[in-house]
Short mmCIF file of C-alpha atoms in Angstrom, two decimals:
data_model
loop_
_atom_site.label_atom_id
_atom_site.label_comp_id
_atom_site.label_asym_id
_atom_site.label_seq_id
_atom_site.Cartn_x
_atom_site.Cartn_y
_atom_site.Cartn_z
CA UNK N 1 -2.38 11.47 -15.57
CA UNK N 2 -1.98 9.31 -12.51
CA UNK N 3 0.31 10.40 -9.75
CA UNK N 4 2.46 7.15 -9.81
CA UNK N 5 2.29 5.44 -13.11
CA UNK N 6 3.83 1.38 -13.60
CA UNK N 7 3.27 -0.76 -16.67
CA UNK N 8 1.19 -3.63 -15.18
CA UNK N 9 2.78 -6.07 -17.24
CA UNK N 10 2.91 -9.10 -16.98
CA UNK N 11 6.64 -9.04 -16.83
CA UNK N 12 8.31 -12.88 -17.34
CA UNK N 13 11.97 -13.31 -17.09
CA UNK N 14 13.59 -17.06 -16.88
CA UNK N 15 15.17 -18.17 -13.52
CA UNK N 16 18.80 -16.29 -13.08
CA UNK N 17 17.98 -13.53 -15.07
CA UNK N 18 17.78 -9.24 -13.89
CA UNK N 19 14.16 -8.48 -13.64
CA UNK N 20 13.47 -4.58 -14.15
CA UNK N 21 10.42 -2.75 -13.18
CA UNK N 22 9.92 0.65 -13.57
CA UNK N 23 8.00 3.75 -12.02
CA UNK N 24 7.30 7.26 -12.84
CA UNK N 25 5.59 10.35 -10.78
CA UNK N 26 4.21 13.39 -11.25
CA UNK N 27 5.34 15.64 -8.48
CA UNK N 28 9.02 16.74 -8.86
CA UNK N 29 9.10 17.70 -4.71
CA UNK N 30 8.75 14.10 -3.89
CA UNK N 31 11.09 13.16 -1.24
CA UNK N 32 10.29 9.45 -0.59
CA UNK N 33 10.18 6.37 -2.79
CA UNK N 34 9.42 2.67 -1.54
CA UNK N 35 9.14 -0.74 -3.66
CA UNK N 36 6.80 -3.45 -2.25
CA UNK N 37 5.74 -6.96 -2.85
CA UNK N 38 2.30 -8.32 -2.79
CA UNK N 39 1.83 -12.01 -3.21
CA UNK N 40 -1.37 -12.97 -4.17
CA UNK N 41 -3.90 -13.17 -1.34
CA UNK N 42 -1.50 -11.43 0.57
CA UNK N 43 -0.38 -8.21 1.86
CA UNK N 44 2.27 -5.70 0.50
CA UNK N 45 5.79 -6.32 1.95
CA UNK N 46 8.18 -3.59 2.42
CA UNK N 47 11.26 -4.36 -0.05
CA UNK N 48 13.20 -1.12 -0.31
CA UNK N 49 12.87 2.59 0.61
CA UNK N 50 14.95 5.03 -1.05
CA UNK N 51 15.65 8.76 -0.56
CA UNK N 52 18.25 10.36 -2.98
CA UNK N 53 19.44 10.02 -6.52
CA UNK N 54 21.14 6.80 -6.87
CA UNK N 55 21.44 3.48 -6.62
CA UNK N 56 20.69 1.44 -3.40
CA UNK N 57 21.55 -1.65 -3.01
CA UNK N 58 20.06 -4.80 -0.66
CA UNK N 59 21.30 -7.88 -1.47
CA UNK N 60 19.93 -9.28 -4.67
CA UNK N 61 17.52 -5.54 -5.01
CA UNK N 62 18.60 -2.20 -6.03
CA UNK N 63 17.04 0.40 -6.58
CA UNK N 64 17.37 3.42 -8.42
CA UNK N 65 16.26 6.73 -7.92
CA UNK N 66 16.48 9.92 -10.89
CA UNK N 67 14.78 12.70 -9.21
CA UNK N 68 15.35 15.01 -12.09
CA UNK N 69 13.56 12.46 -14.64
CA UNK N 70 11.12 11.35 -11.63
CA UNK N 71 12.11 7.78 -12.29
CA UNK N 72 12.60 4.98 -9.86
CA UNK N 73 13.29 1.36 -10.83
CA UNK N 74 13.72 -1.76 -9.19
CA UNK N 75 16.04 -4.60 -10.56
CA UNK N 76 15.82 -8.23 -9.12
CA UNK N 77 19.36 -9.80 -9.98
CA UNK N 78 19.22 -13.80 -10.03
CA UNK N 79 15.76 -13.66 -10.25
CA UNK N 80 14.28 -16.62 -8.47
CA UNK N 81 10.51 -18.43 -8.99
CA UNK N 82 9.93 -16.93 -5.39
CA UNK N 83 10.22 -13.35 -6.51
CA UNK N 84 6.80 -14.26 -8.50
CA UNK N 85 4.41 -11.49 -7.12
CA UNK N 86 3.15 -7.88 -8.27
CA UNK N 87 5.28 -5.38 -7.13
CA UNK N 88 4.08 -1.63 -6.28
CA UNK N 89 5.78 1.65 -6.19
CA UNK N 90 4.61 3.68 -3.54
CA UNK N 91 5.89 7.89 -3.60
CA UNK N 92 5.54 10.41 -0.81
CA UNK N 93 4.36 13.26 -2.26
CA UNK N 94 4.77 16.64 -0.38
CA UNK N 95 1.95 18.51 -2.63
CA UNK N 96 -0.59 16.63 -1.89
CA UNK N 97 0.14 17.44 1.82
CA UNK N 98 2.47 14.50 2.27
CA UNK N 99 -0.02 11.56 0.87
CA UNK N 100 1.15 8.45 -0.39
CA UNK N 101 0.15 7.49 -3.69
CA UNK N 102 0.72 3.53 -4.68
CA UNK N 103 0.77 2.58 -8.73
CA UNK N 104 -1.47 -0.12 -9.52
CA UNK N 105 1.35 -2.86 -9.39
CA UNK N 106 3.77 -4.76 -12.27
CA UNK N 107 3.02 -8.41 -12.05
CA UNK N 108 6.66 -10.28 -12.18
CA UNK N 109 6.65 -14.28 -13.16
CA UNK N 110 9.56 -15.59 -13.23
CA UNK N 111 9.85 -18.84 -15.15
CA UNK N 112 12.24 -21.72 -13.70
CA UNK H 1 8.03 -9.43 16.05
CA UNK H 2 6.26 -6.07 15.58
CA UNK H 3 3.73 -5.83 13.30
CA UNK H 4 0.39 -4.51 12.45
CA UNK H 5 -2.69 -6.84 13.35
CA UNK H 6 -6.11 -7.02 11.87
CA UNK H 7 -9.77 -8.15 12.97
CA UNK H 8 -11.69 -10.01 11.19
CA UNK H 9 -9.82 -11.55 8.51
CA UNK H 10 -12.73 -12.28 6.32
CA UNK H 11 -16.29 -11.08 6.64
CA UNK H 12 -19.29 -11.78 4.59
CA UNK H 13 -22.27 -9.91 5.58
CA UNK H 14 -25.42 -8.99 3.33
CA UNK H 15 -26.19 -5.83 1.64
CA UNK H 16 -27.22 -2.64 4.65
CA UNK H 17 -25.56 -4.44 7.03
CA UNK H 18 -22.93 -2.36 9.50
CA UNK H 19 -19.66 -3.92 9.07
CA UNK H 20 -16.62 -2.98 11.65
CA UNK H 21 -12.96 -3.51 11.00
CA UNK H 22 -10.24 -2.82 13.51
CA UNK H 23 -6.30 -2.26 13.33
CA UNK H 24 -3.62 -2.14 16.36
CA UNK H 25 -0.90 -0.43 14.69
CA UNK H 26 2.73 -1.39 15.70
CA UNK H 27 3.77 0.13 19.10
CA UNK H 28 5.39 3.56 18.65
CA UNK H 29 4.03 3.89 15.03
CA UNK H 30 2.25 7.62 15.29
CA UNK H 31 0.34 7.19 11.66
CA UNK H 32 -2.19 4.84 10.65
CA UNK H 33 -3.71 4.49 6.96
CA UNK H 34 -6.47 3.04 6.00
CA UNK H 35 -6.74 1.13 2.13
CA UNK H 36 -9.19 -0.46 0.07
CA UNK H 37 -7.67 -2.98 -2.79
CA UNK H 38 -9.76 -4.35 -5.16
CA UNK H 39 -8.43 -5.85 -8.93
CA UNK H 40 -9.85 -3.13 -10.81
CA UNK H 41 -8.76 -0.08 -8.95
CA UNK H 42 -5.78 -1.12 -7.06
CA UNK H 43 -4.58 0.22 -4.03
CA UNK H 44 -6.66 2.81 -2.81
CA UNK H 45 -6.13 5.13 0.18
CA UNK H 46 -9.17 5.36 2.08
CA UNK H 47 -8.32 7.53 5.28
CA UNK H 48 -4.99 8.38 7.49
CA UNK H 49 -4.43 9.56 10.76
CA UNK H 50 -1.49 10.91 12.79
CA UNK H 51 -0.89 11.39 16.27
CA UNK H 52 -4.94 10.51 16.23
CA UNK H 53 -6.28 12.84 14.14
CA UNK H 54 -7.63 12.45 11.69
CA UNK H 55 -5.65 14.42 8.65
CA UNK H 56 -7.14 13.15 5.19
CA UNK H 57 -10.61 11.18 4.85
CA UNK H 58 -10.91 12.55 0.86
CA UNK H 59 -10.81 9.11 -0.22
CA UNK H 60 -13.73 7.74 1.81
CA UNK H 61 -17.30 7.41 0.83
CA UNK H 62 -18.15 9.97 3.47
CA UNK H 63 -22.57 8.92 3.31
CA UNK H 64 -21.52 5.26 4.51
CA UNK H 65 -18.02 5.16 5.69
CA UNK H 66 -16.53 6.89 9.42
CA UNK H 67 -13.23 6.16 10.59
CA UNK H 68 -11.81 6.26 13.86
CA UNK H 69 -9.21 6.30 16.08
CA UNK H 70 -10.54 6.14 19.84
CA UNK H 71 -6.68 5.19 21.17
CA UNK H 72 -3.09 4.90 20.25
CA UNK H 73 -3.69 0.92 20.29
CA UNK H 74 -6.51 0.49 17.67
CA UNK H 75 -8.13 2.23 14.86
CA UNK H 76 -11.78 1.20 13.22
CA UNK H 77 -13.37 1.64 9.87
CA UNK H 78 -17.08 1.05 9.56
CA UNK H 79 -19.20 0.76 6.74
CA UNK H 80 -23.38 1.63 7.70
CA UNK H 81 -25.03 0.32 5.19
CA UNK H 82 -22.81 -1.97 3.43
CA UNK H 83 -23.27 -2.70 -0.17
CA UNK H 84 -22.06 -5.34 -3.15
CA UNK H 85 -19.55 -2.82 -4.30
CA UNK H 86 -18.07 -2.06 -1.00
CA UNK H 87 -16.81 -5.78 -1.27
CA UNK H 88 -12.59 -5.75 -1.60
CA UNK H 89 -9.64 -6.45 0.51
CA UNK H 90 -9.40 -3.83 3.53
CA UNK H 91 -5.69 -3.05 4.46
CA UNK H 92 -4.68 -0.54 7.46
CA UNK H 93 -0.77 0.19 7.86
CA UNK H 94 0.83 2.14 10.34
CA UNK H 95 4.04 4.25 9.86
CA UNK H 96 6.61 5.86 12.27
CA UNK H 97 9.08 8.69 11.51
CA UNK H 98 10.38 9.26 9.01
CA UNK H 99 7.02 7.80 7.00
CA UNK H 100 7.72 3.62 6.21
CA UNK H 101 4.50 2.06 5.94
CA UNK H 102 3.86 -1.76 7.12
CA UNK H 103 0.76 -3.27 6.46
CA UNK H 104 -1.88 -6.12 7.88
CA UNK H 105 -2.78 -9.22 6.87
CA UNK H 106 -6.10 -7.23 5.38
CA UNK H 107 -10.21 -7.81 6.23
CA UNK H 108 -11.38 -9.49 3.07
CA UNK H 109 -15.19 -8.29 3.04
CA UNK H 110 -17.53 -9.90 1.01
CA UNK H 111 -21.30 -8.34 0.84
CA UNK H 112 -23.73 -9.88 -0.09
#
């Protein structure tokens, strides 16, 4: 089992619509949680860190964070064509000596 | 605009070859990773480093691959000999407290 887990998609909502991605990991002492966005050829991009159970919200992102069900999501609201890209889920993970761990990616397209 | 710089940008070199890639980590930043991405194993964390030591090099190919981190201003990661497989997308990100990583633009190495 892989230490951060995403379903690579490809994920395609239309223009306007919520996108949701979704990310689970394997060490229940895990204290840190970030979303970021590659676009192809590019580099990730920080999006969102989060920290405690809960939503957190930043403009059209939120994420959400279920430490008991070691669950994060991220949900695009008025998805735009821009938000196209792969998005990775990146976990702190204090037993293996405070290492971050990235999932392989979800690749969003988001059809105008 | 702080941000995390990379040299080259793209190298193509042929097979035994030594190939040299350097990061200047943002100012203040006290932890520098270095990643390998490549479409069929994602992200992959290659080596970090905080305060200049060196604290987790697991992920390197330790026969071919050093890194290094002679100042607070730059880090390297060298490949002696390069080969075909070692070709992929070369990312180092630095992080201050508490632990947000930013990345660079990336080395794209192709060998030949």
């Amino acid at each position: 089992q892989k230490e951060v887990e995403q379903n690579s998609g490809p994920l395609s909502v239309p223009e306007g619509a919520i996108a949701s991605l979704n990310c689970t990991y394997s060490d229940r002492v895990s204290q840190s949680f970030f979303w970021y966005r590659q676009y192809s050829g590019k580099s990730p991009e920080l999006i969102m860190s989060i920290y405690s159970n809960g939503d957190k919200e930043d403009g059209r992102f939120t994420a959400q964070l279920n430490k008991a069900s070691q669950y994060v999501s991220l949900l695009i609201r008025d998805s735009q064509p821009s938000d196209s890209a792969t998005y990775l889920c990146a976990v702190n993970m204090v037993l293996g000596g405070n290492q971050f761990y990235f999932g392989t990616g979800t690749s969003l397209t988001v059809i105008p | 605009d702080a941000r995390v710089t990379q040299t080259p940008r793209d190298k193509v070199t042929e097979m035994g070859q030594e190939v040299t890639m350097r990061c200047q980590p943002i100012l203040g930043h006290n932890t520098v990773f270095w990643y390998r991405q490549t479409m069929m194993q994602g992200l992959e964390l290659l080596a970090y480093f905080r305060n200049r030591a060196p604290l987790d090099d697991s992920g390197m190919p330790k026969d071919r691959f050093s890194a290094e981190m002679p100042d607070a201003t730059l880090a390297t990661l060298k490949i002696q000999p390069s080969e075909p497989r070692d070709s992929a997308v070369y990312f180092c990100a630095s992080a201050g407290p508490p632990d947000t990583q930013y990345f660079g633009p990336g080395t794209r190495l192709t060998v030949l």
